[in-house]
Amino acid sequence: MSGPAPAVILVRPQLGVNIGACARAMLNFGLTDLRIVAPRDGWPNPDAGPAASGADSVLANARVFETTADACAGLSLIFATTMRERDLTRRVVTPLQAATEFHGLATQGGLMFGPERTGLLTEDLAVAHAILTIPVNPDFGSLNLAQAVVVTAYEWYRQSLAITDDVLVNHDGPAPHEELEGLIGAVDAQLAANGYYNPVQGRADAARLIMRNLLTRPEFTAGEVRTLRGIVRGLSRKRHE
Amino acid sequence: MSGPAPAVILVRPQLGVNIGACARAMLNFGLTDLRIVAPRDGWPNPDAGPAASGADSVLANARVFETTADACAGLSLIFATTMRERDLTRRVVTPLQAATEFHGLATQGGLMFGPERTGLLTEDLAVAHAILTIPVNPDFGSLNLAQAVVVTAYEWYRQSLAITDDVLVNHDGPAPHEELEGLIGAVDAQLAANGYYNPVQGRADAARLIMRNLLTRPEFTAGEVRTLRGIVRGLSRKRHE
């Protein structure tokens, strides 16, 4: 089915709130292996917990390493996330491609993210197999750390579900034919009685067809048809009746 | 090319930092139309600017509205983002599907997000044409507001890059919000005049909500709305008028 969930490697992160937000984003999309390289403010960081909003298990199981290379132990395919072009002859993939490649592996891969302001150094990139670049507005490309994690994790999770992107139908399906016919008949009778149809030859038939299409196209459920019959009665009721 | 970038509608957001983070996420992925409904702490909010990290133009151009319906002015296809199933017969789409539909429209659509803790109310959902659900870990589905915006905006931007002129607009899309409101208002006024609503406390509001949902769910086009207004007039016409 799908490959193991990739590890997230945060290289020299600065703010505890960002580490917590990354943990939350990871767990939202089924990632649990958090590896932290040389966090600026040490570890554990009291700001991380509140920002994780319940993803405490990810923080509790996080491992801290001194170097980026150490943090990559046991991982196979590692993508380094960067916004800028580098003087490196690495291939560059999108989040979608990276997720596809992870799912094609039998082994665990990794997603590497740099510090908030400066991004990854050339030495960090050297540990990665390829570059992952998130497509962003070229005029405003500064992506928050946790939000970069969100995008890559979302792509992995989406593919792990093998989401079809078919519309998920959340309703009962259309009413039985005769119930819709009952509604159309009621509308038609009331419109005819009220002189709605143009008497010009053929125009009444065209108007009836438009009305029928209008009431058929939405695939009203049986419950909706019942409500509509009530509304039609309500609309056509004489005042002070 | 591709359809207009959708508006982001934040309904009753609580924290300024979240509004700022949403603005940043929007601009990262090319969205600029931010609409805020009844922000808890008023507007402008001093916490929003720092969190926007440079997306000041989005905040400066943000518009504040009293009601969700007001905030939808000028928008056609509106998706309400929700994690939970509701007792509504709306179709449910993924972020990818929503983005695809936006790109197929000639008009501007909207993405609606609820307050941080409570999510959207039934009354908010009634203004939307369909539900957007982000696929998340069922055991940890609480997505941060800005991160929900990231995922939906990312999908839109990703597709805007890939979209070619070959993508055809093959239907008109839903009518502008205010045209649908005009229809709902006309039906409502006629039903009220005809004594349709149950006078029992609260029942009239429930009936109005059902009627609104019924007329919103089918995503009627502008042409269909015009036809329906004619039918409503036809149904409510007095005989021998």
Coordinates of C-alpha atoms in Angstrom, one line a residue:
Chain A
M1 CA 0.0 0.0 0.0
S2 CA 1.9 3.0 1.2
G3 CA 5.4 3.4 2.4
P4 CA 6.4 4.2 6.0
A5 CA 5.7 7.8 7.1
P6 CA 8.7 10.0 6.5
A7 CA 10.7 11.5 9.4
V8 CA 10.7 15.3 9.8
I9 CA 14.1 16.8 10.5
L10 CA 14.1 20.3 11.9
V11 CA 17.6 21.7 11.5
R12 CA 18.6 24.3 14.1
P13 CA 15.0 25.5 14.7
Q14 CA 14.9 28.8 16.7
L15 CA 11.5 29.1 18.3
G16 CA 9.8 26.5 20.5
V17 CA 6.4 27.6 19.3
N18 CA 7.4 26.6 15.8
I19 CA 8.6 23.2 16.9
G20 CA 5.3 22.7 18.6
A21 CA 3.4 23.8 15.6
C22 CA 5.4 21.4 13.4
A23 CA 4.5 18.6 15.8
R24 CA 0.8 19.4 15.5
A25 CA 1.0 19.6 11.7
M26 CA 2.8 16.3 11.5
L27 CA 0.3 14.4 13.6
N28 CA -2.6 16.0 11.7
F29 CA -1.3 14.2 8.6
G30 CA 0.0 11.0 10.2
L31 CA 3.7 11.8 10.7
T32 CA 5.2 11.0 14.1
D33 CA 9.0 10.7 13.8
L34 CA 10.4 14.2 14.7
R35 CA 14.1 14.7 14.7
I36 CA 15.6 18.0 15.9
V37 CA 19.1 19.1 15.1
A38 CA 20.8 21.5 17.6
P39 CA 17.7 23.5 18.6
R40 CA 18.8 27.1 19.4
D41 CA 17.1 27.2 22.8
G42 CA 17.8 23.6 23.9
W43 CA 15.4 20.8 24.5
P44 CA 12.8 20.3 25.8
N45 CA 11.5 23.8 25.2
P46 CA 8.6 25.0 27.3
D47 CA 7.0 26.9 24.4
A48 CA 6.6 23.8 22.3
G49 CA 3.9 22.0 24.3
P50 CA 1.2 24.6 24.1
A51 CA 1.8 25.2 20.4
A52 CA 1.5 21.4 19.7
S53 CA -2.2 21.6 20.9
G54 CA -2.3 18.0 21.9
A55 CA 0.3 16.5 19.7
D56 CA 2.3 15.7 22.9
S57 CA 3.2 12.2 21.8
V58 CA 5.2 13.6 18.9
L59 CA 7.2 16.0 21.1
A60 CA 7.7 13.3 23.8
N61 CA 9.2 11.0 21.2
A62 CA 11.2 13.6 19.4
R63 CA 15.0 12.9 19.3
V64 CA 17.7 15.6 19.4
F65 CA 20.9 15.3 17.4
E66 CA 24.1 17.3 17.2
T67 CA 24.5 17.2 13.5
T68 CA 22.2 17.0 10.4
A69 CA 24.0 13.8 9.3
D70 CA 23.4 12.2 12.7
A71 CA 19.7 13.0 12.5
C72 CA 19.4 11.2 9.2
A73 CA 20.4 7.8 10.7
G74 CA 18.2 5.0 9.3
L75 CA 16.6 7.1 6.6
S76 CA 16.8 6.3 3.0
L77 CA 15.5 9.0 0.6
I78 CA 16.0 12.5 2.1
F79 CA 14.6 15.7 0.6
A80 CA 15.8 19.1 1.8
T81 CA 13.2 21.8 1.6
T82 CA 14.4 25.1 0.3
M83 CA 12.9 28.1 -1.4
R84 CA 16.1 29.3 -3.1
E85 CA 18.2 27.8 -5.8
R86 CA 21.5 26.6 -4.6
D87 CA 24.8 25.8 -6.2
L88 CA 24.2 22.1 -6.1
T89 CA 23.5 19.7 -8.8
R90 CA 20.6 18.1 -7.1
R91 CA 17.3 17.3 -8.7
V92 CA 14.4 19.5 -7.5
V93 CA 11.0 18.0 -6.8
T94 CA 7.6 19.3 -5.8
P95 CA 5.8 18.2 -2.6
L96 CA 3.6 15.9 -4.7
Q97 CA 6.6 14.2 -6.3
A98 CA 8.3 13.8 -3.0
A99 CA 5.2 12.1 -1.5
T100 CA 4.9 9.9 -4.5
E101 CA 8.5 8.8 -4.1
F102 CA 8.1 8.1 -0.3
H103 CA 5.1 5.9 -1.1
G104 CA 7.2 4.0 -3.6
L105 CA 9.8 3.1 -1.0
A106 CA 9.9 0.1 1.4
T107 CA 12.1 2.1 3.7
Q108 CA 11.6 5.3 5.6
G109 CA 12.4 8.6 4.0
G110 CA 13.0 12.1 5.5
L111 CA 11.9 15.7 5.0
M112 CA 14.5 18.2 6.1
F113 CA 13.7 21.8 7.0
G114 CA 16.1 24.6 7.8
P115 CA 16.0 27.3 10.5
E116 CA 13.3 30.0 10.4
R117 CA 15.3 32.9 9.0
T118 CA 18.3 31.5 7.3
G119 CA 17.3 28.2 5.8
L120 CA 19.5 25.2 5.3
L121 CA 23.3 25.6 4.8
T122 CA 25.2 24.0 2.0
E123 CA 26.5 21.5 4.5
D124 CA 23.0 20.4 5.4
L125 CA 21.9 20.1 1.8
A126 CA 24.9 17.9 1.2
V127 CA 23.2 15.2 3.4
A128 CA 20.0 15.3 1.3
H129 CA 19.4 13.3 -1.9
A130 CA 17.3 15.9 -3.6
I131 CA 15.7 19.3 -3.1
L132 CA 12.1 19.8 -2.4
T133 CA 10.7 23.2 -3.4
I134 CA 7.2 24.2 -2.5
P135 CA 5.6 26.3 -5.3
V136 CA 4.9 29.8 -3.8
N137 CA 4.1 33.3 -4.9
P138 CA 7.5 34.5 -6.2
D139 CA 6.7 37.9 -4.8
F140 CA 6.1 36.6 -1.2
G141 CA 7.9 33.3 -0.8
S142 CA 8.7 33.4 2.9
L143 CA 6.8 30.3 4.2
N144 CA 6.5 29.8 7.9
L145 CA 8.3 26.7 9.1
A146 CA 5.2 24.8 10.3
Q147 CA 3.4 25.8 7.1
A148 CA 6.1 24.2 5.0
V149 CA 5.7 21.1 7.1
V150 CA 1.9 21.2 6.6
V151 CA 2.2 21.2 2.8
T152 CA 4.6 18.4 2.6
A153 CA 2.8 16.3 5.3
Y154 CA -0.5 16.9 3.6
E155 CA 0.7 15.7 0.3
W156 CA 2.0 12.5 1.9
Y157 CA -1.2 11.9 3.8
R158 CA -3.4 12.6 0.8
Q159 CA -1.6 10.0 -1.2
S160 CA -1.5 7.5 1.7
L161 CA -5.3 7.6 1.6
A162 CA -5.2 7.1 -2.1
I163 CA -7.8 9.8 -2.2
T164 CA -9.6 9.7 -5.4
D165 CA -10.9 13.2 -5.3
D166 CA -14.2 12.0 -6.5
V167 CA -17.0 13.9 -4.9
L168 CA -18.0 12.3 -1.7
V169 CA -21.7 12.2 -1.7
N170 CA -23.2 13.3 1.5
H171 CA -26.8 13.0 0.7
D172 CA -29.5 10.5 0.2
G173 CA -29.6 10.6 -3.6
P174 CA -32.4 11.9 -5.7
A175 CA -36.0 11.3 -4.8
P176 CA -37.9 8.5 -6.5
H177 CA -39.1 9.6 -9.9
E178 CA -42.7 9.7 -9.0
E179 CA -42.1 12.0 -6.1
L180 CA -40.3 14.5 -8.3
E181 CA -43.1 14.2 -10.9
G182 CA -45.5 15.1 -8.1
L183 CA -43.7 18.3 -7.4
I184 CA -43.4 19.2 -11.0
G185 CA -47.1 18.5 -11.5
A186 CA -48.0 20.7 -8.6
V187 CA -45.9 23.6 -9.7
D188 CA -47.2 23.2 -13.3
A189 CA -50.9 23.1 -12.2
Q190 CA -50.5 26.2 -10.0
L191 CA -48.6 28.1 -12.7
A192 CA -51.2 27.2 -15.3
A193 CA -54.1 28.3 -12.9
N194 CA -52.3 31.6 -12.3
G195 CA -51.9 32.4 -15.9
Y196 CA -48.1 32.1 -15.9
Y197 CA -47.7 30.4 -19.2
N198 CA -47.5 32.4 -22.3
P199 CA -50.5 31.6 -24.5
V200 CA -48.5 32.0 -27.7
Q201 CA -48.4 28.6 -29.5
G202 CA -45.5 26.5 -28.3
R203 CA -44.2 28.9 -25.7
A204 CA -46.0 27.2 -22.9
D205 CA -44.4 23.9 -23.7
A206 CA -40.9 25.6 -23.8
A207 CA -41.6 27.2 -20.4
R208 CA -42.8 23.9 -19.0
L209 CA -39.6 22.2 -20.2
I210 CA -37.4 24.9 -18.6
M211 CA -39.3 24.5 -15.3
R212 CA -38.9 20.7 -15.4
N213 CA -35.2 20.9 -16.1
L214 CA -34.8 23.4 -13.3
L215 CA -36.4 21.1 -10.8
T216 CA -34.7 17.9 -12.1
R217 CA -31.1 19.1 -12.4
P218 CA -30.4 19.6 -8.7
E219 CA -31.2 15.9 -7.9
F220 CA -33.4 16.9 -5.0
T221 CA -33.8 14.2 -2.3
A222 CA -37.1 12.9 -1.1
G223 CA -37.0 15.2 1.9
E224 CA -36.2 18.2 -0.2
V225 CA -39.1 17.4 -2.5
R226 CA -41.4 17.3 0.5
T227 CA -40.1 20.6 1.7
L228 CA -40.5 22.1 -1.8
R229 CA -44.1 21.0 -2.0
G230 CA -44.7 22.8 1.3
I231 CA -43.0 25.9 -0.1
V232 CA -45.0 25.8 -3.3
R233 CA -48.2 25.5 -1.3
G234 CA -47.0 28.4 0.9
L235 CA -46.3 30.6 -2.1
S236 CA -49.5 30.0 -3.8
R237 CA -51.7 30.2 -0.7
K238 CA -54.2 33.1 -0.9
R239 CA -53.6 35.8 1.7
H240 CA -55.9 35.7 4.8
E241 CA -57.0 32.3 3.7
Chain B
M1 CA -6.0 31.1 -18.1
S2 CA -7.1 30.3 -14.6
G3 CA -10.1 31.6 -12.6
P4 CA -9.8 34.5 -10.2
A5 CA -8.2 33.7 -6.9
P6 CA -10.9 32.8 -4.3
A7 CA -11.6 35.0 -1.3
V8 CA -10.9 33.8 2.2
I9 CA -13.7 34.4 4.6
L10 CA -12.8 34.0 8.3
V11 CA -15.9 33.7 10.3
R12 CA -15.7 35.1 13.9
P13 CA -12.0 34.5 14.3
Q14 CA -10.7 34.8 17.8
L15 CA -7.0 35.5 17.8
G16 CA -5.2 38.3 15.9
V17 CA -2.1 36.1 15.5
N18 CA -4.2 33.6 13.6
I19 CA -5.7 36.2 11.3
G20 CA -2.1 37.4 10.6
A21 CA -0.9 33.9 9.9
C22 CA -3.8 33.4 7.6
A23 CA -2.9 36.5 5.7
R24 CA 0.7 35.3 5.3
A25 CA -0.5 31.9 4.1
M26 CA -2.8 33.5 1.6
L27 CA -0.2 35.7 0.1
N28 CA 2.3 32.8 0.0
F29 CA -0.1 31.1 -2.4
G30 CA -1.4 34.1 -4.3
L31 CA -4.6 34.9 -2.5
T32 CA -5.3 38.5 -1.5
D33 CA -9.0 38.9 -0.8
L34 CA -9.5 38.5 3.0
R35 CA -12.9 39.0 4.5
I36 CA -13.5 38.9 8.2
V37 CA -16.8 38.3 9.8
A38 CA -17.3 39.7 13.3
P39 CA -13.8 39.2 14.7
R40 CA -14.0 38.6 18.4
D41 CA -11.4 41.2 19.4
G42 CA -12.4 43.9 16.8
W43 CA -10.5 45.2 13.9
P44 CA -7.7 46.2 13.3
N45 CA -6.1 43.8 15.7
P46 CA -2.5 44.7 16.8
D47 CA -1.5 41.0 17.0
A48 CA -2.3 40.4 13.3
G49 CA 0.5 42.5 11.7
P50 CA 3.5 40.7 13.3
A51 CA 2.0 37.3 12.5
A52 CA 1.5 38.3 8.9
S53 CA 5.3 38.6 8.5
G54 CA 5.2 41.0 5.7
A55 CA 1.8 40.2 4.2
D56 CA 0.6 43.6 5.3
S57 CA -1.2 44.4 2.0
V58 CA -3.6 41.5 2.7
L59 CA -4.4 42.9 6.1
A60 CA -4.6 46.5 4.9
N61 CA -7.1 45.5 2.3
A62 CA -9.1 43.1 4.5
R63 CA -12.8 43.9 4.8
V64 CA -14.9 43.3 8.0
F65 CA -18.5 42.3 7.8
E66 CA -21.2 41.8 10.4
T67 CA -22.7 38.6 9.0
T68 CA -21.4 35.7 7.0
A69 CA -24.0 36.4 4.3
D70 CA -22.7 40.0 3.9
A71 CA -19.1 38.7 3.6
C72 CA -20.1 36.6 0.6
A73 CA -21.2 39.5 -1.6
G74 CA -19.9 39.2 -5.2
L75 CA -18.8 35.6 -4.7
S76 CA -20.2 32.7 -6.7
L77 CA -19.1 29.2 -5.5
I78 CA -18.5 29.1 -1.8
F79 CA -17.0 26.2 0.1
A80 CA -17.3 25.9 3.9
T81 CA -14.4 24.2 5.5
T82 CA -15.4 21.8 8.2
M83 CA -14.0 18.7 9.9
R84 CA -17.2 17.3 11.1
E85 CA -20.1 15.8 9.3
R86 CA -23.2 17.9 9.5
D87 CA -26.9 17.2 9.0
L88 CA -26.9 18.9 5.7
T89 CA -27.3 17.5 2.3
R90 CA -24.4 19.3 0.7
R91 CA -21.8 17.6 -1.4
V92 CA -18.4 17.3 0.2
V93 CA -15.2 17.9 -1.7
T94 CA -11.5 17.7 -1.1
P95 CA -9.1 20.7 -1.3
L96 CA -8.0 19.5 -4.7
Q97 CA -11.5 19.2 -6.0
A98 CA -12.4 22.7 -4.7
A99 CA -9.3 24.2 -6.4
T100 CA -10.2 22.5 -9.6
E101 CA -13.7 23.9 -9.5
F102 CA -12.4 27.4 -8.8
H103 CA -10.2 27.2 -11.8
G104 CA -13.2 26.2 -13.9
L105 CA -15.1 29.3 -12.9
A106 CA -15.0 32.7 -14.7
T107 CA -16.2 34.2 -11.4
Q108 CA -14.7 34.6 -8.0
G109 CA -15.3 31.8 -5.5
G110 CA -14.8 31.8 -1.7
L111 CA -13.3 29.6 1.0
M112 CA -15.1 29.9 4.4
F113 CA -13.4 29.0 7.7
G114 CA -14.9 28.9 11.2
P115 CA -13.7 30.1 14.6
E116 CA -10.7 28.4 16.1
R117 CA -12.5 26.3 18.7
T118 CA -16.0 25.9 17.6
G119 CA -16.0 25.8 13.9
L120 CA -18.8 27.1 11.6
L121 CA -22.4 27.2 12.8
T122 CA -25.3 25.7 10.8
E123 CA -26.3 29.2 9.9
D124 CA -22.9 29.9 8.3
L125 CA -23.0 26.6 6.4
A126 CA -26.3 27.5 5.0
V127 CA -24.6 30.3 3.0
A128 CA -22.2 27.9 1.4
H129 CA -22.8 25.8 -1.6
A130 CA -20.7 22.8 -0.6
I131 CA -18.5 21.5 2.2
L132 CA -14.7 21.3 1.9
T133 CA -13.1 18.7 4.2
I134 CA -9.3 18.4 4.5
P135 CA -8.3 14.8 4.8
V136 CA -6.6 14.5 8.3
N137 CA -5.6 11.9 10.7
P138 CA -8.9 10.7 12.2
D139 CA -7.2 10.4 15.6
F140 CA -5.9 14.0 15.6
G141 CA -8.0 16.1 13.3
S142 CA -7.7 19.5 15.0
L143 CA -6.2 21.6 12.3
N144 CA -4.9 25.1 13.1
L145 CA -6.9 27.8 11.3
A146 CA -3.9 29.1 9.3
Q147 CA -2.9 25.6 8.4
A148 CA -6.3 24.9 7.0
V149 CA -5.9 28.0 4.9
V150 CA -2.4 26.8 3.8
V151 CA -3.7 23.6 2.5
T152 CA -6.6 25.0 0.5
A153 CA -4.5 27.9 -0.8
Y154 CA -1.6 25.6 -1.7
E155 CA -3.9 23.5 -3.8
W156 CA -5.3 26.5 -5.6
Y157 CA -1.9 27.9 -6.3
R158 CA -0.4 24.5 -7.4
Q159 CA -3.2 24.2 -10.0
S160 CA -2.9 27.8 -11.1
L161 CA 0.7 27.0 -12.1
A162 CA -0.3 23.9 -14.0
I163 CA -3.4 25.3 -15.6
T164 CA -3.2 25.8 -19.3
D165 CA -5.4 27.6 -21.7
D166 CA -6.9 24.2 -22.6
V167 CA -8.9 24.1 -19.4
L168 CA -12.4 25.0 -20.5
V169 CA -15.0 26.7 -18.6
N170 CA -17.9 24.4 -19.3
H171 CA -20.6 25.8 -17.1
D172 CA -21.6 29.2 -15.7
G173 CA -21.1 28.3 -12.1
P174 CA -23.4 29.4 -9.3
A175 CA -25.1 32.8 -9.4
P176 CA -23.4 35.7 -7.6
H177 CA -24.3 35.6 -3.9
E178 CA -26.5 38.6 -4.0
E179 CA -28.7 37.2 -6.8
L180 CA -29.3 34.0 -4.8
E181 CA -30.0 36.2 -1.8
G182 CA -32.6 38.1 -3.9
L183 CA -34.3 34.8 -4.7
I184 CA -34.3 33.7 -1.1
G185 CA -35.5 37.1 0.1
A186 CA -38.4 37.0 -2.4
V187 CA -39.5 33.5 -1.4
D188 CA -39.2 34.4 2.3
A189 CA -41.2 37.6 1.9
Q190 CA -44.0 35.8 0.0
L191 CA -44.1 32.9 2.5
A192 CA -44.2 35.3 5.4
A193 CA -47.0 37.3 3.8
N194 CA -48.9 34.1 3.2
G195 CA -48.7 32.9 6.8
Y196 CA -46.5 30.0 5.9
Y197 CA -44.2 30.2 8.9
N198 CA -45.2 28.6 12.1
P199 CA -45.7 31.2 14.8
V200 CA -44.3 29.0 17.5
Q201 CA -41.1 30.5 18.9
G202 CA -38.1 29.5 17.0
R203 CA -39.9 27.4 14.4
A204 CA -40.0 30.2 11.9
D205 CA -36.2 30.5 12.0
A206 CA -35.8 26.8 11.5
A207 CA -38.1 26.8 8.5
R208 CA -36.2 29.8 7.0
L209 CA -33.0 27.9 7.4
I210 CA -34.4 24.8 5.7
M211 CA -35.7 27.0 2.9
R212 CA -32.3 28.7 2.5
N213 CA -30.4 25.4 2.5
L214 CA -32.8 24.0 -0.1
L215 CA -32.2 27.0 -2.5
T216 CA -28.4 27.1 -1.9
R217 CA -27.4 23.5 -2.2
P218 CA -28.3 23.1 -5.9
E219 CA -25.8 25.8 -7.0
F220 CA -28.3 27.5 -9.3
T221 CA -26.8 29.5 -12.1
A222 CA -27.7 33.1 -12.6
G223 CA -30.1 32.0 -15.4
E224 CA -31.7 29.5 -13.2
V225 CA -32.2 32.0 -10.4
R226 CA -33.9 34.4 -12.9
T227 CA -36.2 31.6 -14.0
L228 CA -37.0 30.7 -10.4
R229 CA -37.9 34.3 -9.5
G230 CA -40.4 34.1 -12.4
I231 CA -41.8 30.9 -11.1
V232 CA -42.1 32.3 -7.6
R233 CA -43.9 35.3 -9.0
G234 CA -46.1 32.9 -11.0
L235 CA -46.9 30.7 -8.0
S236 CA -47.8 33.6 -5.8
R237 CA -49.8 35.6 -8.3
K238 CA -53.4 36.0 -7.4
R239 CA -55.8 34.3 -9.8
H240 CA -57.7 36.5 -12.3
E241 CA -55.2 39.2 -11.6

